[in-house]
């Protein structure tokens, strides 16, 4: 029998919170942390500056993991202002968000660059949380499945079956990010099933069934249970609502 896929509530703080605000949020979230079942995880993707502070608060908690929001695609060198995957690993960071749509758009990160970032992470034992998702114009053209499938192939299909088994995918339709407009659970399930079909075609069912696929885009306490209840939705990557401890705790509690 296959083991149950990980179900993951991931917070993406993006470029939010000052240091005192981080402390206050962690106090509310972790003083009485929600205890997790063995198939559940909470991931906190926080700005580089706060990684160590958050690491100290979660290191003794089962199932709570720390993520960076980005890393550089080269191993080391003259890249002022950048942070390498090896640096993150050496600080005890377990996960890294790769290819968020905000970085694809504002930093012009290409598929080729993202494939390199995935490699740098895996080389040092960091689990990439690989993001994909279409814009509103692609959705309106009806080509979203092809578009997202192409992103997944370009970023991940150079990996062996063993390597891809160690990653997490996050589907985040750009039109639903920060807009308050959530994909319906039917739209989310349809895309997640399509992504899993793309994975199955290349890697086989056993591998594809093990890869968690998170939904992101205006996930809130009020819609998390319905979204996470979909067969192929294995939790969420949460922006705005992860900055509110009460909201995020309810989102954690909505994991299946
Ligand atoms: P919101 O939850 O604020 O829509 O952001 C989603 C997101 O981009 C998470 O990475």
PDB file of C-alpha atoms in Angstrom, residues 81-240:
ATOM      1  CA  UNK A  81      23.283  40.343  -2.438  1.00  0.00           C
ATOM      2  CA  UNK A  82      22.408  36.757  -3.312  1.00  0.00           C
ATOM      3  CA  UNK A  83      22.036  33.676  -1.099  1.00  0.00           C
ATOM      4  CA  UNK A  84      23.028  30.147  -2.151  1.00  0.00           C
ATOM      5  CA  UNK A  85      21.264  26.878  -1.457  1.00  0.00           C
ATOM      6  CA  UNK A  86      24.400  25.630   0.316  1.00  0.00           C
ATOM      7  CA  UNK A  87      24.227  28.602   2.704  1.00  0.00           C
ATOM      8  CA  UNK A  88      20.613  27.781   3.495  1.00  0.00           C
ATOM      9  CA  UNK A  89      21.401  24.107   4.098  1.00  0.00           C
ATOM     10  CA  UNK A  90      24.268  25.045   6.400  1.00  0.00           C
ATOM     11  CA  UNK A  91      21.807  27.058   8.515  1.00  0.00           C
ATOM     12  CA  UNK A  92      19.434  24.121   8.919  1.00  0.00           C
ATOM     13  CA  UNK A  93      16.867  25.278   6.371  1.00  0.00           C
ATOM     14  CA  UNK A  94      14.905  22.334   4.946  1.00  0.00           C
ATOM     15  CA  UNK A  95      12.789  23.841   2.151  1.00  0.00           C
ATOM     16  CA  UNK A  96      12.975  26.594  -0.450  1.00  0.00           C
ATOM     17  CA  UNK A  97      10.242  28.143  -2.568  1.00  0.00           C
ATOM     18  CA  UNK A  98      11.357  28.169  -6.205  1.00  0.00           C
ATOM     19  CA  UNK A  99       9.760  30.031  -9.099  1.00  0.00           C
ATOM     20  CA  UNK A 100       7.050  31.974  -7.334  1.00  0.00           C
ATOM     21  CA  UNK A 101       5.110  33.951  -9.948  1.00  0.00           C
ATOM     22  CA  UNK A 102       6.215  37.216  -8.338  1.00  0.00           C
ATOM     23  CA  UNK A 103       9.840  36.263  -8.997  1.00  0.00           C
ATOM     24  CA  UNK A 104       9.100  34.940 -12.480  1.00  0.00           C
ATOM     25  CA  UNK A 105       7.472  38.297 -13.218  1.00  0.00           C
ATOM     26  CA  UNK A 106       9.471  40.955 -11.338  1.00  0.00           C
ATOM     27  CA  UNK A 107      12.888  39.250 -11.437  1.00  0.00           C
ATOM     28  CA  UNK A 108      12.313  37.768 -14.892  1.00  0.00           C
ATOM     29  CA  UNK A 109      13.267  34.303 -13.675  1.00  0.00           C
ATOM     30  CA  UNK A 110      13.274  31.913 -16.619  1.00  0.00           C
ATOM     31  CA  UNK A 111      12.380  28.232 -16.728  1.00  0.00           C
ATOM     32  CA  UNK A 112      16.051  27.405 -17.328  1.00  0.00           C
ATOM     33  CA  UNK A 113      17.138  29.398 -14.259  1.00  0.00           C
ATOM     34  CA  UNK A 114      14.476  27.730 -12.155  1.00  0.00           C
ATOM     35  CA  UNK A 115      15.595  24.265 -13.262  1.00  0.00           C
ATOM     36  CA  UNK A 116      19.113  25.201 -12.072  1.00  0.00           C
ATOM     37  CA  UNK A 117      17.758  26.446  -8.727  1.00  0.00           C
ATOM     38  CA  UNK A 118      15.937  23.150  -8.250  1.00  0.00           C
ATOM     39  CA  UNK A 119      19.235  21.332  -8.846  1.00  0.00           C
ATOM     40  CA  UNK A 120      21.162  23.539  -6.394  1.00  0.00           C
ATOM     41  CA  UNK A 121      18.559  22.786  -3.714  1.00  0.00           C
ATOM     42  CA  UNK A 122      18.501  19.039  -4.266  1.00  0.00           C
ATOM     43  CA  UNK A 123      22.320  18.871  -4.277  1.00  0.00           C
ATOM     44  CA  UNK A 124      22.392  20.124  -0.691  1.00  0.00           C
ATOM     45  CA  UNK A 125      19.313  18.297   0.577  1.00  0.00           C
ATOM     46  CA  UNK A 126      16.839  21.165   0.424  1.00  0.00           C
ATOM     47  CA  UNK A 127      13.319  20.311  -0.753  1.00  0.00           C
ATOM     48  CA  UNK A 128      12.171  22.684  -3.497  1.00  0.00           C
ATOM     49  CA  UNK A 129       8.592  23.936  -3.367  1.00  0.00           C
ATOM     50  CA  UNK A 130       8.234  24.509  -7.084  1.00  0.00           C
ATOM     51  CA  UNK A 131       5.603  27.056  -8.096  1.00  0.00           C
ATOM     52  CA  UNK A 132       3.632  27.161 -11.315  1.00  0.00           C
ATOM     53  CA  UNK A 133       0.473  28.916 -12.444  1.00  0.00           C
ATOM     54  CA  UNK A 134      -1.111  30.793 -15.295  1.00  0.00           C
ATOM     55  CA  UNK A 135      -2.090  34.439 -15.765  1.00  0.00           C
ATOM     56  CA  UNK A 136      -5.661  35.619 -16.274  1.00  0.00           C
ATOM     57  CA  UNK A 137      -5.159  35.971 -20.034  1.00  0.00           C
ATOM     58  CA  UNK A 138      -3.963  32.372 -20.317  1.00  0.00           C
ATOM     59  CA  UNK A 139      -6.928  31.191 -18.239  1.00  0.00           C
ATOM     60  CA  UNK A 140      -9.315  33.167 -20.432  1.00  0.00           C
ATOM     61  CA  UNK A 141      -7.797  31.606 -23.551  1.00  0.00           C
ATOM     62  CA  UNK A 142      -8.530  28.159 -22.084  1.00  0.00           C
ATOM     63  CA  UNK A 143      -4.876  27.084 -22.439  1.00  0.00           C
ATOM     64  CA  UNK A 144      -4.081  26.883 -18.708  1.00  0.00           C
ATOM     65  CA  UNK A 145      -3.428  23.138 -18.599  1.00  0.00           C
ATOM     66  CA  UNK A 146      -0.924  23.269 -21.457  1.00  0.00           C
ATOM     67  CA  UNK A 147       0.739  26.355 -19.961  1.00  0.00           C
ATOM     68  CA  UNK A 148       1.174  24.915 -16.484  1.00  0.00           C
ATOM     69  CA  UNK A 149       2.168  21.523 -17.875  1.00  0.00           C
ATOM     70  CA  UNK A 150       4.944  23.251 -19.841  1.00  0.00           C
ATOM     71  CA  UNK A 151       6.175  25.042 -16.697  1.00  0.00           C
ATOM     72  CA  UNK A 152       6.332  21.749 -14.816  1.00  0.00           C
ATOM     73  CA  UNK A 153       8.173  19.988 -17.642  1.00  0.00           C
ATOM     74  CA  UNK A 154      10.680  22.831 -18.099  1.00  0.00           C
ATOM     75  CA  UNK A 155      11.454  23.186 -14.405  1.00  0.00           C
ATOM     76  CA  UNK A 156      11.425  19.580 -13.260  1.00  0.00           C
ATOM     77  CA  UNK A 157      11.561  16.952 -15.999  1.00  0.00           C
ATOM     78  CA  UNK A 158      15.345  16.873 -16.118  1.00  0.00           C
ATOM     79  CA  UNK A 159      15.143  15.184 -12.699  1.00  0.00           C
ATOM     80  CA  UNK A 160      15.351  11.452 -12.079  1.00  0.00           C
ATOM     81  CA  UNK A 161      12.303   9.704 -10.640  1.00  0.00           C
ATOM     82  CA  UNK A 162      14.098   9.526  -7.310  1.00  0.00           C
ATOM     83  CA  UNK A 163      14.875  13.257  -7.273  1.00  0.00           C
ATOM     84  CA  UNK A 164      11.426  14.430  -8.277  1.00  0.00           C
ATOM     85  CA  UNK A 165       9.964  12.287  -5.517  1.00  0.00           C
ATOM     86  CA  UNK A 166      11.590  14.702  -3.078  1.00  0.00           C
ATOM     87  CA  UNK A 167       9.883  17.861  -4.238  1.00  0.00           C
ATOM     88  CA  UNK A 168       6.623  19.692  -3.617  1.00  0.00           C
ATOM     89  CA  UNK A 169       4.659  21.487  -6.339  1.00  0.00           C
ATOM     90  CA  UNK A 170       2.529  24.559  -5.668  1.00  0.00           C
ATOM     91  CA  UNK A 171      -0.111  25.544  -8.222  1.00  0.00           C
ATOM     92  CA  UNK A 172      -0.818  29.254  -7.868  1.00  0.00           C
ATOM     93  CA  UNK A 173      -3.013  30.839 -10.542  1.00  0.00           C
ATOM     94  CA  UNK A 174      -1.747  34.417 -10.808  1.00  0.00           C
ATOM     95  CA  UNK A 175      -5.280  35.782 -11.112  1.00  0.00           C
ATOM     96  CA  UNK A 176      -6.058  34.402  -7.647  1.00  0.00           C
ATOM     97  CA  UNK A 177      -2.971  35.711  -5.828  1.00  0.00           C
ATOM     98  CA  UNK A 178      -3.689  38.577  -3.455  1.00  0.00           C
ATOM     99  CA  UNK A 179      -6.903  39.331  -5.308  1.00  0.00           C
ATOM    100  CA  UNK A 180      -9.377  37.742  -2.927  1.00  0.00           C
ATOM    101  CA  UNK A 181     -10.533  35.754  -5.962  1.00  0.00           C
ATOM    102  CA  UNK A 182      -9.966  32.068  -5.230  1.00  0.00           C
ATOM    103  CA  UNK A 183     -10.072  29.323  -7.800  1.00  0.00           C
ATOM    104  CA  UNK A 184     -13.179  27.246  -7.153  1.00  0.00           C
ATOM    105  CA  UNK A 185     -12.478  23.841  -5.687  1.00  0.00           C
ATOM    106  CA  UNK A 186     -13.529  22.367  -9.051  1.00  0.00           C
ATOM    107  CA  UNK A 187     -10.996  24.554 -10.907  1.00  0.00           C
ATOM    108  CA  UNK A 188      -8.273  23.660  -8.392  1.00  0.00           C
ATOM    109  CA  UNK A 189      -9.013  19.939  -8.537  1.00  0.00           C
ATOM    110  CA  UNK A 190      -9.082  19.959 -12.337  1.00  0.00           C
ATOM    111  CA  UNK A 191      -5.664  21.611 -12.580  1.00  0.00           C
ATOM    112  CA  UNK A 192      -4.118  19.494  -9.824  1.00  0.00           C
ATOM    113  CA  UNK A 193      -5.326  16.340 -11.552  1.00  0.00           C
ATOM    114  CA  UNK A 194      -3.899  17.664 -14.833  1.00  0.00           C
ATOM    115  CA  UNK A 195      -0.512  18.291 -13.200  1.00  0.00           C
ATOM    116  CA  UNK A 196      -0.566  14.821 -11.677  1.00  0.00           C
ATOM    117  CA  UNK A 197      -1.400  13.366 -15.093  1.00  0.00           C
ATOM    118  CA  UNK A 198       1.628  15.155 -16.590  1.00  0.00           C
ATOM    119  CA  UNK A 199       3.782  13.679 -13.825  1.00  0.00           C
ATOM    120  CA  UNK A 200       2.251  10.227 -14.293  1.00  0.00           C
ATOM    121  CA  UNK A 201       2.879  10.243 -18.041  1.00  0.00           C
ATOM    122  CA  UNK A 202       6.593  10.883 -17.494  1.00  0.00           C
ATOM    123  CA  UNK A 203       7.397   9.209 -14.170  1.00  0.00           C
ATOM    124  CA  UNK A 204       4.622   6.666 -13.666  1.00  0.00           C
ATOM    125  CA  UNK A 205       1.768   6.505 -11.212  1.00  0.00           C
ATOM    126  CA  UNK A 206       3.722   5.464  -8.153  1.00  0.00           C
ATOM    127  CA  UNK A 207       5.994   8.522  -8.295  1.00  0.00           C
ATOM    128  CA  UNK A 208       3.211  10.946  -9.288  1.00  0.00           C
ATOM    129  CA  UNK A 209       0.957   9.792  -6.470  1.00  0.00           C
ATOM    130  CA  UNK A 210       3.603  10.638  -3.877  1.00  0.00           C
ATOM    131  CA  UNK A 211       4.226  14.265  -4.909  1.00  0.00           C
ATOM    132  CA  UNK A 212       2.265  16.806  -2.846  1.00  0.00           C
ATOM    133  CA  UNK A 213       0.586  19.479  -4.974  1.00  0.00           C
ATOM    134  CA  UNK A 214      -0.415  22.572  -2.978  1.00  0.00           C
ATOM    135  CA  UNK A 215      -2.924  25.184  -4.047  1.00  0.00           C
ATOM    136  CA  UNK A 216      -2.126  28.886  -3.598  1.00  0.00           C
ATOM    137  CA  UNK A 217      -4.169  31.999  -4.295  1.00  0.00           C
ATOM    138  CA  UNK A 218      -6.351  33.692  -1.692  1.00  0.00           C
ATOM    139  CA  UNK A 219      -6.530  30.650   0.579  1.00  0.00           C
ATOM    140  CA  UNK A 220      -8.343  31.691   3.768  1.00  0.00           C
ATOM    141  CA  UNK A 221      -9.744  30.022   6.854  1.00  0.00           C
ATOM    142  CA  UNK A 222     -13.158  30.192   5.227  1.00  0.00           C
ATOM    143  CA  UNK A 223     -12.250  28.301   2.024  1.00  0.00           C
ATOM    144  CA  UNK A 224      -9.333  26.057   3.097  1.00  0.00           C
ATOM    145  CA  UNK A 225     -11.352  22.996   4.076  1.00  0.00           C
ATOM    146  CA  UNK A 226     -13.218  22.901   0.773  1.00  0.00           C
ATOM    147  CA  UNK A 227     -10.044  23.349  -1.302  1.00  0.00           C
ATOM    148  CA  UNK A 228      -7.985  20.875   0.744  1.00  0.00           C
ATOM    149  CA  UNK A 229     -10.843  18.402   0.565  1.00  0.00           C
ATOM    150  CA  UNK A 230     -10.219  17.889  -3.172  1.00  0.00           C
ATOM    151  CA  UNK A 231      -8.569  14.564  -4.004  1.00  0.00           C
ATOM    152  CA  UNK A 232      -5.474  16.050  -5.628  1.00  0.00           C
ATOM    153  CA  UNK A 233      -5.099  19.173  -3.468  1.00  0.00           C
ATOM    154  CA  UNK A 234      -2.585  18.394  -0.747  1.00  0.00           C
ATOM    155  CA  UNK A 235      -2.741  21.628   1.216  1.00  0.00           C
ATOM    156  CA  UNK A 236      -1.969  25.235   0.451  1.00  0.00           C
ATOM    157  CA  UNK A 237       0.692  27.880  -0.059  1.00  0.00           C
ATOM    158  CA  UNK A 238      -0.783  30.844   1.759  1.00  0.00           C
ATOM    159  CA  UNK A 239       0.190  34.489   1.456  1.00  0.00           C
ATOM    160  CA  UNK A 240      -1.963  37.147   3.109  1.00  0.00           C
TER     161      UNK A 240
END
